[in-house]
Amino acid sequence: MYDELWGLIVFASALIPFVPIDVAGLVAGAVRYPILRFLIYLGIGKVIMTATIMYLAARTFEWNEPYLEFFG
């Protein structure tokens, strides 16, 4: 039961940039969570986070295009 809970915690903390994954990694190591499972959940969360940030960055120019026409 705890394996699924820790997997969810690692996955959720991987979706947030910067500090939370460091804390989750320290806690997962302290409770001896399996490293392979940790890396799988971490990888899935980071791929989703990075894809979301890239999509939003690409769409920002489209959303701001009417405002940018003033300068060009």
PDB file of N, CA, C and O in Angstrom, residues 24-61:
ATOM      1  N   ALA A  24      11.260  15.292  -1.540  1.00  0.00           N
ATOM      2  CA  ALA A  24      10.686  13.962  -1.745  1.00  0.00           C
ATOM      3  C   ALA A  24      11.786  12.917  -1.905  1.00  0.00           C
ATOM      4  O   ALA A  24      11.651  11.787  -1.429  1.00  0.00           O
ATOM      5  N   GLY A  25      12.872  13.267  -2.561  1.00  0.00           N
ATOM      6  CA  GLY A  25      13.986  12.343  -2.721  1.00  0.00           C
ATOM      7  C   GLY A  25      14.656  12.017  -1.402  1.00  0.00           C
ATOM      8  O   GLY A  25      15.015  10.860  -1.142  1.00  0.00           O
ATOM      9  N   LEU A  26      14.820  13.011  -0.557  1.00  0.00           N
ATOM     10  CA  LEU A  26      15.410  12.776   0.764  1.00  0.00           C
ATOM     11  C   LEU A  26      14.516  11.876   1.616  1.00  0.00           C
ATOM     12  O   LEU A  26      14.992  10.951   2.271  1.00  0.00           O
ATOM     13  N   VAL A  27      13.221  12.145   1.587  1.00  0.00           N
ATOM     14  CA  VAL A  27      12.295  11.337   2.373  1.00  0.00           C
ATOM     15  C   VAL A  27      12.218   9.917   1.810  1.00  0.00           C
ATOM     16  O   VAL A  27      12.195   8.942   2.563  1.00  0.00           O
ATOM     17  N   ALA A  28      12.176   9.779   0.494  1.00  0.00           N
ATOM     18  CA  ALA A  28      12.129   8.447  -0.119  1.00  0.00           C
ATOM     19  C   ALA A  28      13.380   7.649   0.230  1.00  0.00           C
ATOM     20  O   ALA A  28      13.303   6.441   0.467  1.00  0.00           O
ATOM     21  N   GLY A  29      14.513   8.291   0.267  1.00  0.00           N
ATOM     22  CA  GLY A  29      15.730   7.604   0.675  1.00  0.00           C
ATOM     23  C   GLY A  29      15.712   7.216   2.133  1.00  0.00           C
ATOM     24  O   GLY A  29      16.196   6.147   2.514  1.00  0.00           O
ATOM     25  N   ALA A  30      15.140   8.070   2.967  1.00  0.00           N
ATOM     26  CA  ALA A  30      15.089   7.788   4.400  1.00  0.00           C
ATOM     27  C   ALA A  30      14.185   6.602   4.709  1.00  0.00           C
ATOM     28  O   ALA A  30      14.459   5.830   5.638  1.00  0.00           O
ATOM     29  N   VAL A  31      13.116   6.431   3.936  1.00  0.00           N
ATOM     30  CA  VAL A  31      12.209   5.301   4.172  1.00  0.00           C
ATOM     31  C   VAL A  31      12.579   4.103   3.301  1.00  0.00           C
ATOM     32  O   VAL A  31      11.851   3.123   3.261  1.00  0.00           O
ATOM     33  N   ARG A  32      13.714   4.207   2.600  1.00  0.00           N
ATOM     34  CA  ARG A  32      14.246   3.130   1.758  1.00  0.00           C
ATOM     35  C   ARG A  32      13.273   2.727   0.649  1.00  0.00           C
ATOM     36  O   ARG A  32      13.021   1.550   0.411  1.00  0.00           O
ATOM     37  N   TYR A  33      12.720   3.735  -0.026  1.00  0.00           N
ATOM     38  CA  TYR A  33      11.868   3.484  -1.181  1.00  0.00           C
ATOM     39  C   TYR A  33      12.764   2.987  -2.320  1.00  0.00           C
ATOM     40  O   TYR A  33      13.844   3.528  -2.532  1.00  0.00           O
ATOM     41  N   PRO A  34      12.340   1.973  -3.072  1.00  0.00           N
ATOM     42  CA  PRO A  34      13.190   1.414  -4.133  1.00  0.00           C
ATOM     43  C   PRO A  34      13.592   2.460  -5.173  1.00  0.00           C
ATOM     44  O   PRO A  34      12.752   3.199  -5.681  1.00  0.00           O
ATOM     45  N   ILE A  35      14.882   2.500  -5.494  1.00  0.00           N
ATOM     46  CA  ILE A  35      15.420   3.537  -6.378  1.00  0.00           C
ATOM     47  C   ILE A  35      14.845   3.446  -7.778  1.00  0.00           C
ATOM     48  O   ILE A  35      14.588   4.472  -8.412  1.00  0.00           O
ATOM     49  N   LEU A  36      14.615   2.234  -8.284  1.00  0.00           N
ATOM     50  CA  LEU A  36      14.081   2.092  -9.634  1.00  0.00           C
ATOM     51  C   LEU A  36      12.675   2.664  -9.730  1.00  0.00           C
ATOM     52  O   LEU A  36      12.354   3.392 -10.674  1.00  0.00           O
ATOM     53  N   ARG A  37      11.839   2.368  -8.758  1.00  0.00           N
ATOM     54  CA  ARG A  37      10.483   2.931  -8.757  1.00  0.00           C
ATOM     55  C   ARG A  37      10.530   4.449  -8.615  1.00  0.00           C
ATOM     56  O   ARG A  37       9.767   5.170  -9.247  1.00  0.00           O
ATOM     57  N   PHE A  38      11.421   4.923  -7.752  1.00  0.00           N
ATOM     58  CA  PHE A  38      11.576   6.369  -7.578  1.00  0.00           C
ATOM     59  C   PHE A  38      11.936   7.036  -8.904  1.00  0.00           C
ATOM     60  O   PHE A  38      11.341   8.039  -9.291  1.00  0.00           O
ATOM     61  N   LEU A  39      12.885   6.466  -9.622  1.00  0.00           N
ATOM     62  CA  LEU A  39      13.321   7.059 -10.888  1.00  0.00           C
ATOM     63  C   LEU A  39      12.249   6.977 -11.960  1.00  0.00           C
ATOM     64  O   LEU A  39      12.126   7.887 -12.792  1.00  0.00           O
ATOM     65  N   ILE A  40      11.456   5.908 -11.960  1.00  0.00           N
ATOM     66  CA  ILE A  40      10.369   5.793 -12.944  1.00  0.00           C
ATOM     67  C   ILE A  40       9.321   6.877 -12.701  1.00  0.00           C
ATOM     68  O   ILE A  40       8.925   7.593 -13.625  1.00  0.00           O
ATOM     69  N   TYR A  41       8.858   6.999 -11.454  1.00  0.00           N
ATOM     70  CA  TYR A  41       7.869   8.035 -11.142  1.00  0.00           C
ATOM     71  C   TYR A  41       8.433   9.437 -11.357  1.00  0.00           C
ATOM     72  O   TYR A  41       7.738  10.325 -11.842  1.00  0.00           O
ATOM     73  N   LEU A  42       9.675   9.620 -11.005  1.00  0.00           N
ATOM     74  CA  LEU A  42      10.330  10.911 -11.208  1.00  0.00           C
ATOM     75  C   LEU A  42      10.417  11.241 -12.695  1.00  0.00           C
ATOM     76  O   LEU A  42      10.097  12.355 -13.109  1.00  0.00           O
ATOM     77  N   GLY A  43      10.816  10.286 -13.502  1.00  0.00           N
ATOM     78  CA  GLY A  43      10.936  10.517 -14.941  1.00  0.00           C
ATOM     79  C   GLY A  43       9.609  10.842 -15.591  1.00  0.00           C
ATOM     80  O   GLY A  43       9.511  11.771 -16.403  1.00  0.00           O
ATOM     81  N   ILE A  44       8.566  10.086 -15.250  1.00  0.00           N
ATOM     82  CA  ILE A  44       7.246  10.352 -15.829  1.00  0.00           C
ATOM     83  C   ILE A  44       6.769  11.748 -15.446  1.00  0.00           C
ATOM     84  O   ILE A  44       6.272  12.508 -16.292  1.00  0.00           O
ATOM     85  N   GLY A  45       6.926  12.112 -14.186  1.00  0.00           N
ATOM     86  CA  GLY A  45       6.493  13.440 -13.733  1.00  0.00           C
ATOM     87  C   GLY A  45       7.275  14.558 -14.400  1.00  0.00           C
ATOM     88  O   GLY A  45       6.711  15.581 -14.803  1.00  0.00           O
ATOM     89  N   LYS A  46       8.588  14.388 -14.535  1.00  0.00           N
ATOM     90  CA  LYS A  46       9.415  15.435 -15.152  1.00  0.00           C
ATOM     91  C   LYS A  46       9.127  15.584 -16.644  1.00  0.00           C
ATOM     92  O   LYS A  46       9.168  16.702 -17.174  1.00  0.00           O
ATOM     93  N   VAL A  47       8.847  14.479 -17.336  1.00  0.00           N
ATOM     94  CA  VAL A  47       8.505  14.567 -18.757  1.00  0.00           C
ATOM     95  C   VAL A  47       7.203  15.337 -18.937  1.00  0.00           C
ATOM     96  O   VAL A  47       7.097  16.213 -19.800  1.00  0.00           O
ATOM     97  N   ILE A  48       6.211  15.037 -18.109  1.00  0.00           N
ATOM     98  CA  ILE A  48       4.931  15.753 -18.194  1.00  0.00           C
ATOM     99  C   ILE A  48       5.119  17.229 -17.865  1.00  0.00           C
ATOM    100  O   ILE A  48       4.575  18.110 -18.545  1.00  0.00           O
ATOM    101  N   MET A  49       5.895  17.538 -16.813  1.00  0.00           N
ATOM    102  CA  MET A  49       6.133  18.934 -16.441  1.00  0.00           C
ATOM    103  C   MET A  49       6.844  19.690 -17.559  1.00  0.00           C
ATOM    104  O   MET A  49       6.453  20.801 -17.921  1.00  0.00           O
ATOM    105  N   THR A  50       7.878  19.083 -18.131  1.00  0.00           N
ATOM    106  CA  THR A  50       8.641  19.754 -19.175  1.00  0.00           C
ATOM    107  C   THR A  50       7.808  19.962 -20.427  1.00  0.00           C
ATOM    108  O   THR A  50       7.854  21.034 -21.044  1.00  0.00           O
ATOM    109  N   ALA A  51       7.026  18.975 -20.806  1.00  0.00           N
ATOM    110  CA  ALA A  51       6.159  19.109 -21.985  1.00  0.00           C
ATOM    111  C   ALA A  51       5.123  20.213 -21.773  1.00  0.00           C
ATOM    112  O   ALA A  51       4.832  20.987 -22.697  1.00  0.00           O
ATOM    113  N   THR A  52       4.584  20.302 -20.570  1.00  0.00           N
ATOM    114  CA  THR A  52       3.603  21.352 -20.269  1.00  0.00           C
ATOM    115  C   THR A  52       4.243  22.732 -20.333  1.00  0.00           C
ATOM    116  O   THR A  52       3.663  23.659 -20.915  1.00  0.00           O
ATOM    117  N   ILE A  53       5.417  22.885 -19.773  1.00  0.00           N
ATOM    118  CA  ILE A  53       6.099  24.184 -19.815  1.00  0.00           C
ATOM    119  C   ILE A  53       6.450  24.565 -21.253  1.00  0.00           C
ATOM    120  O   ILE A  53       6.287  25.720 -21.652  1.00  0.00           O
ATOM    121  N   MET A  54       6.912  23.597 -22.039  1.00  0.00           N
ATOM    122  CA  MET A  54       7.246  23.885 -23.438  1.00  0.00           C
ATOM    123  C   MET A  54       6.001  24.288 -24.226  1.00  0.00           C
ATOM    124  O   MET A  54       6.036  25.218 -25.039  1.00  0.00           O
ATOM    125  N   TYR A  55       4.895  23.604 -24.009  1.00  0.00           N
ATOM    126  CA  TYR A  55       3.645  23.936 -24.698  1.00  0.00           C
ATOM    127  C   TYR A  55       3.175  25.340 -24.331  1.00  0.00           C
ATOM    128  O   TYR A  55       2.809  26.131 -25.207  1.00  0.00           O
ATOM    129  N   LEU A  56       3.188  25.658 -23.049  1.00  0.00           N
ATOM    130  CA  LEU A  56       2.740  26.982 -22.619  1.00  0.00           C
ATOM    131  C   LEU A  56       3.669  28.081 -23.129  1.00  0.00           C
ATOM    132  O   LEU A  56       3.203  29.167 -23.496  1.00  0.00           O
ATOM    133  N   ALA A  57       4.957  27.812 -23.187  1.00  0.00           N
ATOM    134  CA  ALA A  57       5.900  28.804 -23.718  1.00  0.00           C
ATOM    135  C   ALA A  57       5.659  29.035 -25.199  1.00  0.00           C
ATOM    136  O   ALA A  57       5.707  30.176 -25.679  1.00  0.00           O
ATOM    137  N   ALA A  58       5.382  27.978 -25.941  1.00  0.00           N
ATOM    138  CA  ALA A  58       5.118  28.125 -27.370  1.00  0.00           C
ATOM    139  C   ALA A  58       3.809  28.858 -27.617  1.00  0.00           C
ATOM    140  O   ALA A  58       3.706  29.674 -28.539  1.00  0.00           O
ATOM    141  N   ARG A  59       2.805  28.580 -26.810  1.00  0.00           N
ATOM    142  CA  ARG A  59       1.504  29.226 -26.987  1.00  0.00           C
ATOM    143  C   ARG A  59       1.510  30.682 -26.533  1.00  0.00           C
ATOM    144  O   ARG A  59       0.668  31.467 -26.957  1.00  0.00           O
ATOM    145  N   THR A  60       2.443  31.069 -25.691  1.00  0.00           N
ATOM    146  CA  THR A  60       2.487  32.440 -25.188  1.00  0.00           C
ATOM    147  C   THR A  60       2.616  33.435 -26.324  1.00  0.00           C
ATOM    148  O   THR A  60       1.967  34.486 -26.318  1.00  0.00           O
ATOM    149  N   PHE A  61       3.424  33.120 -27.316  1.00  0.00           N
ATOM    150  CA  PHE A  61       3.592  34.036 -28.437  1.00  0.00           C
ATOM    151  C   PHE A  61       2.310  34.163 -29.254  1.00  0.00           C
ATOM    152  O   PHE A  61       1.976  35.240 -29.737  1.00  0.00           O
TER     153      PHE A  61
END
